[in-house]
Short mmCIF file of C-alpha atoms in Angstrom, two decimals:
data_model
loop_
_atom_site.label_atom_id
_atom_site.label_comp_id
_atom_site.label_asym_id
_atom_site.label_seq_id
_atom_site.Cartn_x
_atom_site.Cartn_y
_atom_site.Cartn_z
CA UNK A 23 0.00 0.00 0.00
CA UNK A 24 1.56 3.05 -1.18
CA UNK A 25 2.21 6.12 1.93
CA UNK A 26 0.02 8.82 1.87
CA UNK A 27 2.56 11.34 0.51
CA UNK A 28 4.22 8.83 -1.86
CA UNK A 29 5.69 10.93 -4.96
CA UNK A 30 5.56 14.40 -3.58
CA UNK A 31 8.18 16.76 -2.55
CA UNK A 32 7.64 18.97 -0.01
CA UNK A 33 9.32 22.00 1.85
CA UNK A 34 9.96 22.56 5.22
CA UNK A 35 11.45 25.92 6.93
CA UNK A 36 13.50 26.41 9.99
CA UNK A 37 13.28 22.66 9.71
CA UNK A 38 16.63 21.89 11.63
CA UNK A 39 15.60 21.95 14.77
CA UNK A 40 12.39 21.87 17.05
CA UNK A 41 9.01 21.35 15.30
CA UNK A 42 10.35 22.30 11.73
CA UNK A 43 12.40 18.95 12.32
CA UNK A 44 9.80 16.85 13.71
CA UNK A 45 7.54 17.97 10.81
CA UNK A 46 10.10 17.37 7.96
CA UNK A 47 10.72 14.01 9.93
CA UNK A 48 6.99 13.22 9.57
CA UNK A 49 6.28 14.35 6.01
CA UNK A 50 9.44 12.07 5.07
CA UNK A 51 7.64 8.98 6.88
CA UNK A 52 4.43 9.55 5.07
CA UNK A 53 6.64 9.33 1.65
CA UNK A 54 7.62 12.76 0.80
CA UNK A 55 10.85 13.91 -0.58
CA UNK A 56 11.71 17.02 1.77
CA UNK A 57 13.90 20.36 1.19
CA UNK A 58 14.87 20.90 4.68
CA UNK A 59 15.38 24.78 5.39
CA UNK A 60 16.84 26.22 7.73
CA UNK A 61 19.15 29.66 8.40
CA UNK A 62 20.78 27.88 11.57
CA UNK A 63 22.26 30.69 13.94
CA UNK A 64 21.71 29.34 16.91
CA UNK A 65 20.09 31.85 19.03
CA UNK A 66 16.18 31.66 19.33
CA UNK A 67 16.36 35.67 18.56
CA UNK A 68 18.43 35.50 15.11
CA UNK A 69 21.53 35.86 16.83
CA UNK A 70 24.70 34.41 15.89
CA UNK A 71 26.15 33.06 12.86
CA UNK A 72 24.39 31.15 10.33
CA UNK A 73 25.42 27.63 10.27
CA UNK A 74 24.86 24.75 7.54
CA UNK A 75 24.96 22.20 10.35
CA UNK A 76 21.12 21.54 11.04
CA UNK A 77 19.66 21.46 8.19
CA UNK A 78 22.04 19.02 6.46
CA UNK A 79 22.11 17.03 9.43
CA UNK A 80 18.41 16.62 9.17
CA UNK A 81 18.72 15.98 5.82
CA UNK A 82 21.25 13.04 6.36
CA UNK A 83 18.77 11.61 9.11
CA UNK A 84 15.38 11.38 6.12
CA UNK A 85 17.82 9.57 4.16
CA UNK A 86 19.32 7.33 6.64
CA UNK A 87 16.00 6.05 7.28
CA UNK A 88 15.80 5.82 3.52
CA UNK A 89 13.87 9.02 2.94
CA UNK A 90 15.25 11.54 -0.23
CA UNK A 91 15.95 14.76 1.35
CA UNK A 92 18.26 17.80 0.74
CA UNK A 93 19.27 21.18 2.77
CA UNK A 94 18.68 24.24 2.08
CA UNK A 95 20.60 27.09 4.46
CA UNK A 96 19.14 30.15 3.15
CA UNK A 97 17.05 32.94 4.71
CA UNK A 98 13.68 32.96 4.50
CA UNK A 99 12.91 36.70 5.49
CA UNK A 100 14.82 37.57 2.12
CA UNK A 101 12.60 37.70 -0.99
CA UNK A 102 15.04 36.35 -3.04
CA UNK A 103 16.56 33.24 -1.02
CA UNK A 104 12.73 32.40 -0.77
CA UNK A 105 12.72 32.04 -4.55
CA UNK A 106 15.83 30.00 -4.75
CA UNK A 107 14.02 27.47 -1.78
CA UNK A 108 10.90 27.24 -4.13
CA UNK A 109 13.47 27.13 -7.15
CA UNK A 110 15.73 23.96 -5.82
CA UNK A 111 12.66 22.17 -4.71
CA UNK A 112 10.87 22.20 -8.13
CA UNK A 113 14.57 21.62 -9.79
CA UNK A 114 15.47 18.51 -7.57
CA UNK A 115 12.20 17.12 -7.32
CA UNK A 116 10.07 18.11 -10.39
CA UNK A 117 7.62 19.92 -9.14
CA UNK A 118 6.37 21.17 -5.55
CA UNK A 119 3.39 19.94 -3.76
CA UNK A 120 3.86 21.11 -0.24
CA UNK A 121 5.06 24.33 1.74
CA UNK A 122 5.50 23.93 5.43
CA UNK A 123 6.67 27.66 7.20
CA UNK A 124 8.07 27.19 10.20
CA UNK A 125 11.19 29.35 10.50
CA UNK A 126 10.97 31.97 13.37
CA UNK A 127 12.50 34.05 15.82
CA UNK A 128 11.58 35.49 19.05
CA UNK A 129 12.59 39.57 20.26
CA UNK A 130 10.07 39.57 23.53
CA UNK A 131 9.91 42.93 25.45
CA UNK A 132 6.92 44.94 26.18
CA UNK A 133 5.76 47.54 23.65
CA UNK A 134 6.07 50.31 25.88
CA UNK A 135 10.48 49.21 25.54
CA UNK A 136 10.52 47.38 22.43
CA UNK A 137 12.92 48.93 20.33
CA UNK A 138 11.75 49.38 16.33
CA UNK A 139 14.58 47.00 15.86
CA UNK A 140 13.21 44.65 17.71
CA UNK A 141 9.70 44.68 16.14
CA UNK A 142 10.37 44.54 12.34
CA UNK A 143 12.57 41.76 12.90
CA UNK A 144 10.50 39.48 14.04
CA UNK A 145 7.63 40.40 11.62
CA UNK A 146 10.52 40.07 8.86
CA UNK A 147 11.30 36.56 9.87
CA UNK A 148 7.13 35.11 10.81
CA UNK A 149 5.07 37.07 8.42
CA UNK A 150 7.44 38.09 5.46
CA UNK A 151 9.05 34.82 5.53
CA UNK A 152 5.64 32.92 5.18
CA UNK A 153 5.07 35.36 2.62
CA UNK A 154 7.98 34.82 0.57
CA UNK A 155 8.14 31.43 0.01
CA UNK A 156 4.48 31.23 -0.15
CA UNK A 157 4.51 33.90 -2.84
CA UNK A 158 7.01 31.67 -5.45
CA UNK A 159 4.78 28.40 -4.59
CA UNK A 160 1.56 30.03 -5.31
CA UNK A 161 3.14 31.22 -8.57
CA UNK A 162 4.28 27.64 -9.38
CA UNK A 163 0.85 26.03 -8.59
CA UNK A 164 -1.01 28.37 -10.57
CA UNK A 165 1.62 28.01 -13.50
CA UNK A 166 1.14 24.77 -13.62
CA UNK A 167 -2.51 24.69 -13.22
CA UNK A 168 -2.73 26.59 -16.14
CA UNK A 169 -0.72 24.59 -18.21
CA UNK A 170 -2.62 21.34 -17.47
CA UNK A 171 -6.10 23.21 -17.96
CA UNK A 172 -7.14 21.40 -14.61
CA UNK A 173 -6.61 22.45 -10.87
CA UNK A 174 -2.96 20.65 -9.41
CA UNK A 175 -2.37 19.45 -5.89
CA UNK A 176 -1.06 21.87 -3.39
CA UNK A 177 -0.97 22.24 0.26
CA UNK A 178 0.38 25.49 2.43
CA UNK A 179 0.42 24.41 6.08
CA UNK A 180 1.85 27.99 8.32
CA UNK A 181 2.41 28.49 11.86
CA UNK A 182 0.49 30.45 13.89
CA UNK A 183 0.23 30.63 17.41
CA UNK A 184 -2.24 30.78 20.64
CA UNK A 185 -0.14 34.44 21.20
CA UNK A 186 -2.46 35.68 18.08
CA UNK A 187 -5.37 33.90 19.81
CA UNK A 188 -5.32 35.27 23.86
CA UNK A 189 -2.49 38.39 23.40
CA UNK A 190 1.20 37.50 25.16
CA UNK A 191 1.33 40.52 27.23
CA UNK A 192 5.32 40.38 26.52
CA UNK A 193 5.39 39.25 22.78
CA UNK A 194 3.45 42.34 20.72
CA UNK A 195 5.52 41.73 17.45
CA UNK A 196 5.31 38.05 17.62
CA UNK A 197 1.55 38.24 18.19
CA UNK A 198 1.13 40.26 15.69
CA UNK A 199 3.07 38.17 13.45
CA UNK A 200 1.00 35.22 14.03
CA UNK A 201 -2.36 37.09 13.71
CA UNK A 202 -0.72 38.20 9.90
CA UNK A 203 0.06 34.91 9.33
CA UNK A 204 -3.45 33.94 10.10
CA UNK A 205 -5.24 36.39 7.81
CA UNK A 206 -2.15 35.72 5.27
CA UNK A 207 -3.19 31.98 5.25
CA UNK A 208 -7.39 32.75 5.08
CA UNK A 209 -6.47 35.22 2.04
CA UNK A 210 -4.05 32.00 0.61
CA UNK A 211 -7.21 29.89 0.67
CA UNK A 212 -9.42 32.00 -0.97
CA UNK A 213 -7.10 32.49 -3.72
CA UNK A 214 -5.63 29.47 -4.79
CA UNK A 215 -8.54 27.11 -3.81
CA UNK A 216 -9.90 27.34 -7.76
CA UNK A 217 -6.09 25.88 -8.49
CA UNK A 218 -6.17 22.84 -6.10
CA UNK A 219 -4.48 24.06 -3.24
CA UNK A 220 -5.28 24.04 -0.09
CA UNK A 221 -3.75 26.59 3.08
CA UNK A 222 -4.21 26.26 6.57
CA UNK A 223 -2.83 27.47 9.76
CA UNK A 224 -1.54 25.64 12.93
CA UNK A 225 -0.95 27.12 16.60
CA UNK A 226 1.06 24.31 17.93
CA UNK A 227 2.35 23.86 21.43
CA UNK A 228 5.46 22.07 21.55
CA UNK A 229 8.72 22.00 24.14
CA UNK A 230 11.32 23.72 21.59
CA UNK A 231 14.10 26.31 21.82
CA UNK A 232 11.64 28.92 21.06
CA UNK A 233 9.33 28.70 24.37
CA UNK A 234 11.93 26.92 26.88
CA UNK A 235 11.23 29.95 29.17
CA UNK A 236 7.53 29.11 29.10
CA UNK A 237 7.07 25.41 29.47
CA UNK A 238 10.18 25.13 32.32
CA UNK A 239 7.92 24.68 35.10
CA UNK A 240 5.87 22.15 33.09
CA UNK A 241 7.85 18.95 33.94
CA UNK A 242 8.52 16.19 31.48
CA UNK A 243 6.84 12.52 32.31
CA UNK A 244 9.09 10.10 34.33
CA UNK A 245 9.27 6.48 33.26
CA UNK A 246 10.27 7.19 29.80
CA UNK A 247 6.73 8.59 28.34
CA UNK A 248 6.54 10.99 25.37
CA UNK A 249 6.50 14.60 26.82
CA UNK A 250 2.92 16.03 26.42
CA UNK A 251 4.94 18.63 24.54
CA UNK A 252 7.34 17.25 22.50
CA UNK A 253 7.32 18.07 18.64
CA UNK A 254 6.13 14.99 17.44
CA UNK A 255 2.34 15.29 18.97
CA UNK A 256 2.03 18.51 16.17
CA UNK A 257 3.74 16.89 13.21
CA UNK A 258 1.04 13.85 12.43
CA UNK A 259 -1.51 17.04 11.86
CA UNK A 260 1.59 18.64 9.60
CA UNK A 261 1.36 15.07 7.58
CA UNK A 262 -2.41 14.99 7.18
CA UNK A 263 -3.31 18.56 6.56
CA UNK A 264 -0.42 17.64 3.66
CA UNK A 265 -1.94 14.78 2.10
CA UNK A 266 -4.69 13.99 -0.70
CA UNK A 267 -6.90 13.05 2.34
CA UNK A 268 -7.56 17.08 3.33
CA UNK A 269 -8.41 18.43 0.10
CA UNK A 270 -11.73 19.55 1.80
CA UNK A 271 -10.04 21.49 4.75
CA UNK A 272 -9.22 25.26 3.59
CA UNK A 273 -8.43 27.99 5.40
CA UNK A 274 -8.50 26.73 8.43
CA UNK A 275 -7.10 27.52 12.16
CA UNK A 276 -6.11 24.28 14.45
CA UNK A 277 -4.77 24.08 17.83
CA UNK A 278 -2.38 21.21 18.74
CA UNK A 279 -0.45 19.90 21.38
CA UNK A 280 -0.20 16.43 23.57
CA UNK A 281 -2.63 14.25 21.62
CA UNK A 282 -5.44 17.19 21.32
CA UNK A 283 -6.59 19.08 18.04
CA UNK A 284 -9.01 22.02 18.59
CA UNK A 285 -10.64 23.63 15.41
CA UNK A 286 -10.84 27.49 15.78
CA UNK A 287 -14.00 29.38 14.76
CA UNK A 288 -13.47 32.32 12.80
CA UNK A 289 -14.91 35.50 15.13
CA UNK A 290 -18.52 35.40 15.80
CA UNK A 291 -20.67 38.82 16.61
CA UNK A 292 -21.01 38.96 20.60
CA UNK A 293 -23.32 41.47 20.54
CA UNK A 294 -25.11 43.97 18.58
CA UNK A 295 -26.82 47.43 19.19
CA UNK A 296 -28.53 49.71 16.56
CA UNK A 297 -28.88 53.79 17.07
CA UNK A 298 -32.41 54.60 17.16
CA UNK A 299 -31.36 57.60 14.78
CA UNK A 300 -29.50 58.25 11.81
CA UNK A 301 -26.45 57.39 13.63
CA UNK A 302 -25.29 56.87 17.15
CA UNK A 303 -24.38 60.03 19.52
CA UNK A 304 -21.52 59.44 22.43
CA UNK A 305 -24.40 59.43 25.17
CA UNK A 306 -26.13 56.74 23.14
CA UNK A 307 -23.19 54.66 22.64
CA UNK A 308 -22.37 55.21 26.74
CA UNK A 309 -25.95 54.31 27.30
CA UNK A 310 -25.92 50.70 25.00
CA UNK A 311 -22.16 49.60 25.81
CA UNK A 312 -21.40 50.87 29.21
CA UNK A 313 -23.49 48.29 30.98
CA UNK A 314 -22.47 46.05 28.27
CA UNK A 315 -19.17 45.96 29.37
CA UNK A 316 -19.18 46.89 32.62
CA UNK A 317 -19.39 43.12 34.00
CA UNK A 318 -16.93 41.66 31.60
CA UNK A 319 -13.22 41.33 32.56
CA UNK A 320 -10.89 42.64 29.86
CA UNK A 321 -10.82 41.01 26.77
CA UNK A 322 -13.53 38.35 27.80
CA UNK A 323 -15.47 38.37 24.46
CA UNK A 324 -12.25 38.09 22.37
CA UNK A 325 -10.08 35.41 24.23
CA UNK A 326 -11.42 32.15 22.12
CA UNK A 327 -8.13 30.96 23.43
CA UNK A 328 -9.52 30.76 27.28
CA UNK A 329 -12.62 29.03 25.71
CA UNK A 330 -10.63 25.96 24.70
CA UNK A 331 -8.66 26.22 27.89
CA UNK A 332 -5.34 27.50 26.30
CA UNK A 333 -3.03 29.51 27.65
CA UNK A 334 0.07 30.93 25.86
CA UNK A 335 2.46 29.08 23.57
#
């Protein structure tokens, strides 16, 4: 029986470590030949040198295990290294049938100190680097969709996070990242869904580099037992949302983490209030939402993270 992913290529950012490796590890199980990218400077906030080291040694484990695999080491915040990723997948493998962004970096501060630096970097790395690569594959798909006259398999899988979902009270640029990513990936959807592809966006909680700080009082199961955060509880959702088997799921927003998978509802209207005249005056508007609000903590109607019983990741 042939793997679910059998004869596709795929590409995976800031694969090298963390849940980019567990993910390209996964996709490689399920059959896929994988372009493992990833920048490699070793600090969680783009610091230090780039390195080649993780993602060829990535690379070397998917073909150990007899997987076809190859690294890529450049940066996916450039425009033009996110071509060349796109470019050396569909040159090594044929064609591309699946984009997995990953890569990120974390500059936490609160915005009242975060330095402008500090911001656009991290939006440079999250949304512009799901944005670059995604731009070159969408241009591929619909290239070839046009060429065959028919609509071609694609799947965009991004990474968002429950920061966009609940705020991160130290973390503005990252959750603002991840709520761009979000609309980036509902906009994806809409747009290449007449070409066969499919985009959808994952908040995944995992034990990484990137949130060490946050999960260190969570402890890790004695005996042995898989850590209700490790990686590999995200990357089986990586593998399906990948496959032939979730052509119908589009544009949509999934929480995972230690053997659970929440679907997201788009926002809903809490509430609604109409001026009984041609529009509404400030004591009208005092007189409708003051007692509206007035026995709601902060932010209750709009944490849909607190609803599924999430807290930051």
């Amino acid at each position: 029986m042939p793997l679910p992913l059998q004869g596709l290529s795929a590409i995976v950012t800031g694969a090298g470590r963390g849940l980019g490796r567990a993910e390209a590890l996964e996709l490689a199980r399920l059959g896929a030949s994988v372009v493992v990218n990833d920048y490699g400077q070793p600090g969680r906030d783009g610091s230090g040198a780039a390195s080649a080291g993780p993602a060829h040694e990535v690379a070397a484990e998917i073909r150990a295990a007899g997987g076809a695999a190859l690294a890529h080491t450049g940066d996916v915040s450039d425009f033009q290294q996110g071509r060349e990723l796109v470019e050396l997948a569909v040159a090594e493998f044929g064609k591309l049938d699946i984009l997995v962004n990953n890569a990120g970096i974390l500059r936490d501060r609160m915005v009242f100190s975060m330095a402008e630096e500090e911001w656009d970097a991290v939006l440079r790395v999250h949304l512009k680097g799901h944005f670059n690569t995604t731009r070159f594959a969408a241009a591929h798909w619909r290239e070839r969709s046009k060429r065959a006259g028919a609509p071609v398999f694609g799947r965009i899988v991004n990474t968002a996070s429950e920061a966009f979902l609940a705020g991160s009270a130290g973390q503005p640029n990252y959750a603002a990242a991840k709520g761009g990513i979000v609309g980036l990936t509902t906009s994806t959807a809409l747009a290449l869904g007449k070409y066969g592809v499919t985009a959808n966006a994952i908040c995944p909680r995992a034990r990484t580099r990137m949130t060490e700080d946050v999960f260190a009082g969570v402890e890790q199961p004695s005996g042995g037992g898989l850590d209700p955060l490790a990686p590999e509880h995200v990357a089986p959702l990586v593998g399906y949302l990948a496959s032939p088997a979730a052509a119908h799921v589009n544009g949509q927003l999934l929480v995972v983490h230690g053997g659970m998978v929440a679907v997201v509802e788009r926002p809903r209207v809490a509430a609604r209030f109409d001026s009984k005249q041609d529009t509404f005056t400030y004591d009208e508007l005092e007189a409708v939402l003051g007692p509206y609000y007035a026995d709601r903590p902060p932010g209750e109607t709009f944490a849909a993270a607190e609803v599924l019983g999430l807290k930051r990741g």
